[in-house]
Amino acid sequence: MLVKEAEFVKSASDVKQCPESRLPEYAFIGRSNVGKSSLINMLTGRKKLAKTSGKPGKTQLINHFKINQQWHLVDLPGYGWAKVSKSKRADWGVMIENYLLQRPQLVCLFILIDSRIPAQEIDLSFMEWAGVKQIPFALVFTKVDKQSINKTQKSIAAYRRTLKKEWEELPPIFVTSSVDSTGKEDILEYIHNTMDLA
Ligand code: GTP
Ligand code: MG
């Protein structure tokens, strides 16, 4: 799929403020700083579409982008950001939970994982929650430009082994770098192929 048009639609702090349109939707979530906003810019080929930052906690709202007038891409705030107060974390949880549970047009939630870091409890328990709630998800390993292909392969293999302890079937897995556009075609093709499920 070619991204011909990509436009910011709106930021929402509540699922009720999200666009009313029923276009199929693909959202990106994961720990703060894992590279969600950068991935969105890489996929759309628009360097400044989603705001990125070296400091965690940049994205704080639910941000909708419309692609090719056909589907929505959604940038979500990250979880696991230590510097956020407990009450803010609770607000985040409510906002994200409501969004994920009340958007029937959500076709797939891409859960991003830093390819350099071993499996983290926070990601595994988030996946477990998504599984219980029957939210379809895929895994995206990020920042593979930061280490050798060999190391990435080993760390993904280890991740699969960890997942297999809990899951009968593994989700689709993508391997990406926003710096050199690794994985761009794979993800866009996956979106293209699943879009009419919405
Ligand atoms: P929050 O909005 O704070 O939750 O973070 P985020 O997940 O949106 O991360 P963001 O895209 O803002 O990227 C965080 C940092 O990682 C930035 O400094 C990016 O430049 C860097 N980064 C993201 N993706 C990649 C990648 O594929 N390779 C490299 N080398 N750096 C990356
Ligand atoms: Mg972000």
PDB file of N, CA, C and O in Angstrom, residues 10-21 25 61-62 64 74 76 91-106:
ATOM      1  N   LYS A  10      -7.483  14.727  14.803  1.00  0.00           N
ATOM      2  CA  LYS A  10      -7.671  15.402  16.093  1.00  0.00           C
ATOM      3  C   LYS A  10      -7.009  14.658  17.235  1.00  0.00           C
ATOM      4  O   LYS A  10      -6.666  13.483  17.103  1.00  0.00           O
ATOM      5  N   SER A  11      -6.850  15.345  18.347  1.00  0.00           N
ATOM      6  CA  SER A  11      -6.379  14.737  19.588  1.00  0.00           C
ATOM      7  C   SER A  11      -7.566  14.636  20.529  1.00  0.00           C
ATOM      8  O   SER A  11      -8.353  15.572  20.636  1.00  0.00           O
ATOM      9  N   ALA A  12      -7.669  13.515  21.234  1.00  0.00           N
ATOM     10  CA  ALA A  12      -8.787  13.321  22.149  1.00  0.00           C
ATOM     11  C   ALA A  12      -8.271  12.855  23.500  1.00  0.00           C
ATOM     12  O   ALA A  12      -7.302  12.099  23.580  1.00  0.00           O
ATOM     13  N   SER A  13      -8.928  13.304  24.567  1.00  0.00           N
ATOM     14  CA  SER A  13      -8.550  12.828  25.894  1.00  0.00           C
ATOM     15  C   SER A  13      -9.556  11.808  26.390  1.00  0.00           C
ATOM     16  O   SER A  13      -9.454  11.301  27.507  1.00  0.00           O
ATOM     17  N   ASP A  14     -10.522  11.482  25.520  1.00  0.00           N
ATOM     18  CA  ASP A  14     -11.577  10.557  25.910  1.00  0.00           C
ATOM     19  C   ASP A  14     -12.089   9.888  24.642  1.00  0.00           C
ATOM     20  O   ASP A  14     -12.137  10.511  23.579  1.00  0.00           O
ATOM     21  N   VAL A  15     -12.466   8.622  24.758  1.00  0.00           N
ATOM     22  CA  VAL A  15     -12.951   7.913  23.574  1.00  0.00           C
ATOM     23  C   VAL A  15     -14.156   8.625  22.960  1.00  0.00           C
ATOM     24  O   VAL A  15     -14.365   8.597  21.744  1.00  0.00           O
ATOM     25  N   LYS A  16     -14.910   9.313  23.780  1.00  0.00           N
ATOM     26  CA  LYS A  16     -16.112  10.012  23.274  1.00  0.00           C
ATOM     27  C   LYS A  16     -15.754  11.174  22.359  1.00  0.00           C
ATOM     28  O   LYS A  16     -16.573  11.623  21.564  1.00  0.00           O
ATOM     29  N   GLN A  17     -14.515  11.662  22.490  1.00  0.00           N
ATOM     30  CA  GLN A  17     -14.091  12.770  21.619  1.00  0.00           C
ATOM     31  C   GLN A  17     -13.430  12.274  20.333  1.00  0.00           C
ATOM     32  O   GLN A  17     -13.068  13.075  19.469  1.00  0.00           O
ATOM     33  N   CYS A  18     -13.260  10.967  20.199  1.00  0.00           N
ATOM     34  CA  CYS A  18     -12.597  10.438  19.001  1.00  0.00           C
ATOM     35  C   CYS A  18     -13.501  10.631  17.790  1.00  0.00           C
ATOM     36  O   CYS A  18     -14.717  10.737  17.935  1.00  0.00           O
ATOM     37  N   PRO A  19     -12.923  10.674  16.583  1.00  0.00           N
ATOM     38  CA  PRO A  19     -13.731  10.896  15.384  1.00  0.00           C
ATOM     39  C   PRO A  19     -14.881   9.897  15.294  1.00  0.00           C
ATOM     40  O   PRO A  19     -14.704   8.717  15.583  1.00  0.00           O
ATOM     41  N   GLU A  20     -16.035  10.390  14.863  1.00  0.00           N
ATOM     42  CA  GLU A  20     -17.208   9.513  14.795  1.00  0.00           C
ATOM     43  C   GLU A  20     -17.157   8.560  13.611  1.00  0.00           C
ATOM     44  O   GLU A  20     -17.871   7.579  13.585  1.00  0.00           O
ATOM     45  N   SER A  21     -16.330   8.883  12.633  1.00  0.00           N
ATOM     46  CA  SER A  21     -16.246   8.076  11.414  1.00  0.00           C
ATOM     47  C   SER A  21     -16.021   6.594  11.730  1.00  0.00           C
ATOM     48  O   SER A  21     -15.409   6.242  12.738  1.00  0.00           O
ATOM     49  N   GLU A  25      -9.559   1.203  11.797  1.00  0.00           N
ATOM     50  CA  GLU A  25      -8.585   1.906  12.613  1.00  0.00           C
ATOM     51  C   GLU A  25      -7.450   0.980  13.061  1.00  0.00           C
ATOM     52  O   GLU A  25      -7.686  -0.180  13.402  1.00  0.00           O
ATOM     53  N   LEU A  61      -2.141  12.196  24.431  1.00  0.00           N
ATOM     54  CA  LEU A  61      -3.552  12.079  24.063  1.00  0.00           C
ATOM     55  C   LEU A  61      -3.719  11.019  22.984  1.00  0.00           C
ATOM     56  O   LEU A  61      -2.738  10.472  22.472  1.00  0.00           O
ATOM     57  N   ILE A  62      -4.962  10.727  22.657  1.00  0.00           N
ATOM     58  CA  ILE A  62      -5.274   9.794  21.571  1.00  0.00           C
ATOM     59  C   ILE A  62      -5.293  10.612  20.280  1.00  0.00           C
ATOM     60  O   ILE A  62      -6.140  11.489  20.112  1.00  0.00           O
ATOM     61  N   HIS A  64      -5.607  10.904  16.248  1.00  0.00           N
ATOM     62  CA  HIS A  64      -6.070  10.253  15.022  1.00  0.00           C
ATOM     63  C   HIS A  64      -5.474  10.914  13.776  1.00  0.00           C
ATOM     64  O   HIS A  64      -5.466  12.143  13.664  1.00  0.00           O
ATOM     65  N   VAL A  74      -3.719   5.571  14.672  1.00  0.00           N
ATOM     66  CA  VAL A  74      -3.896   6.212  15.972  1.00  0.00           C
ATOM     67  C   VAL A  74      -2.625   6.104  16.811  1.00  0.00           C
ATOM     68  O   VAL A  74      -2.134   4.996  17.066  1.00  0.00           O
ATOM     69  N   LEU A  76      -0.982   6.518  20.354  1.00  0.00           N
ATOM     70  CA  LEU A  76      -1.429   6.519  21.747  1.00  0.00           C
ATOM     71  C   LEU A  76      -0.264   6.886  22.668  1.00  0.00           C
ATOM     72  O   LEU A  76       0.898   6.676  22.327  1.00  0.00           O
ATOM     73  N   ASP A  91      -5.454   7.923  35.202  1.00  0.00           N
ATOM     74  CA  ASP A  91      -6.187   8.583  34.115  1.00  0.00           C
ATOM     75  C   ASP A  91      -5.814   7.954  32.778  1.00  0.00           C
ATOM     76  O   ASP A  91      -6.656   7.713  31.921  1.00  0.00           O
ATOM     77  N   TRP A  92      -4.517   7.715  32.622  1.00  0.00           N
ATOM     78  CA  TRP A  92      -4.042   7.104  31.378  1.00  0.00           C
ATOM     79  C   TRP A  92      -4.750   5.763  31.176  1.00  0.00           C
ATOM     80  O   TRP A  92      -5.273   5.483  30.114  1.00  0.00           O
ATOM     81  N   GLY A  93      -4.764   4.964  32.251  1.00  0.00           N
ATOM     82  CA  GLY A  93      -5.366   3.638  32.172  1.00  0.00           C
ATOM     83  C   GLY A  93      -6.817   3.703  31.751  1.00  0.00           C
ATOM     84  O   GLY A  93      -7.237   2.970  30.853  1.00  0.00           O
ATOM     85  N   VAL A  94      -7.553   4.610  32.342  1.00  0.00           N
ATOM     86  CA  VAL A  94      -8.973   4.734  32.010  1.00  0.00           C
ATOM     87  C   VAL A  94      -9.148   5.185  30.560  1.00  0.00           C
ATOM     88  O   VAL A  94      -9.929   4.622  29.803  1.00  0.00           O
ATOM     89  N   MET A  95      -8.369   6.184  30.180  1.00  0.00           N
ATOM     90  CA  MET A  95      -8.483   6.716  28.811  1.00  0.00           C
ATOM     91  C   MET A  95      -8.180   5.625  27.775  1.00  0.00           C
ATOM     92  O   MET A  95      -8.938   5.425  26.828  1.00  0.00           O
ATOM     93  N   ILE A  96      -7.088   4.913  27.984  1.00  0.00           N
ATOM     94  CA  ILE A  96      -6.687   3.892  27.022  1.00  0.00           C
ATOM     95  C   ILE A  96      -7.641   2.693  27.047  1.00  0.00           C
ATOM     96  O   ILE A  96      -8.029   2.171  26.005  1.00  0.00           O
ATOM     97  N   GLU A  97      -8.006   2.275  28.225  1.00  0.00           N
ATOM     98  CA  GLU A  97      -8.937   1.143  28.324  1.00  0.00           C
ATOM     99  C   GLU A  97     -10.239   1.448  27.629  1.00  0.00           C
ATOM    100  O   GLU A  97     -10.747   0.637  26.858  1.00  0.00           O
ATOM    101  N   ASN A  98     -10.793   2.632  27.917  1.00  0.00           N
ATOM    102  CA  ASN A  98     -12.057   2.983  27.266  1.00  0.00           C
ATOM    103  C   ASN A  98     -11.892   3.023  25.756  1.00  0.00           C
ATOM    104  O   ASN A  98     -12.746   2.545  25.014  1.00  0.00           O
ATOM    105  N   TYR A  99     -10.790   3.609  25.322  1.00  0.00           N
ATOM    106  CA  TYR A  99     -10.556   3.666  23.875  1.00  0.00           C
ATOM    107  C   TYR A  99     -10.506   2.249  23.282  1.00  0.00           C
ATOM    108  O   TYR A  99     -11.190   1.937  22.311  1.00  0.00           O
ATOM    109  N   LEU A 100      -9.701   1.391  23.893  1.00  0.00           N
ATOM    110  CA  LEU A 100      -9.501   0.057  23.317  1.00  0.00           C
ATOM    111  C   LEU A 100     -10.771  -0.798  23.380  1.00  0.00           C
ATOM    112  O   LEU A 100     -10.993  -1.650  22.521  1.00  0.00           O
ATOM    113  N   LEU A 101     -11.593  -0.553  24.393  1.00  0.00           N
ATOM    114  CA  LEU A 101     -12.788  -1.387  24.557  1.00  0.00           C
ATOM    115  C   LEU A 101     -14.007  -0.821  23.839  1.00  0.00           C
ATOM    116  O   LEU A 101     -14.984  -1.525  23.633  1.00  0.00           O
ATOM    117  N   GLN A 102     -13.934   0.434  23.446  1.00  0.00           N
ATOM    118  CA  GLN A 102     -15.136   1.060  22.873  1.00  0.00           C
ATOM    119  C   GLN A 102     -14.934   1.553  21.444  1.00  0.00           C
ATOM    120  O   GLN A 102     -15.602   2.481  20.995  1.00  0.00           O
ATOM    121  N   ARG A 103     -14.020   0.945  20.723  1.00  0.00           N
ATOM    122  CA  ARG A 103     -13.819   1.320  19.317  1.00  0.00           C
ATOM    123  C   ARG A 103     -13.959   0.056  18.486  1.00  0.00           C
ATOM    124  O   ARG A 103     -12.961  -0.603  18.155  1.00  0.00           O
ATOM    125  N   PRO A 104     -15.173  -0.295  18.115  1.00  0.00           N
ATOM    126  CA  PRO A 104     -15.361  -1.530  17.341  1.00  0.00           C
ATOM    127  C   PRO A 104     -14.648  -1.483  15.992  1.00  0.00           C
ATOM    128  O   PRO A 104     -14.351  -2.522  15.414  1.00  0.00           O
ATOM    129  N   GLN A 105     -14.334  -0.275  15.509  1.00  0.00           N
ATOM    130  CA  GLN A 105     -13.642  -0.184  14.209  1.00  0.00           C
ATOM    131  C   GLN A 105     -12.143  -0.425  14.324  1.00  0.00           C
ATOM    132  O   GLN A 105     -11.427  -0.410  13.331  1.00  0.00           O
ATOM    133  N   LEU A 106     -11.653  -0.644  15.573  1.00  0.00           N
ATOM    134  CA  LEU A 106     -10.225  -0.950  15.757  1.00  0.00           C
ATOM    135  C   LEU A 106      -9.935  -2.349  15.196  1.00  0.00           C
ATOM    136  O   LEU A 106     -10.392  -3.353  15.728  1.00  0.00           O
TER     137      LEU A 106
END
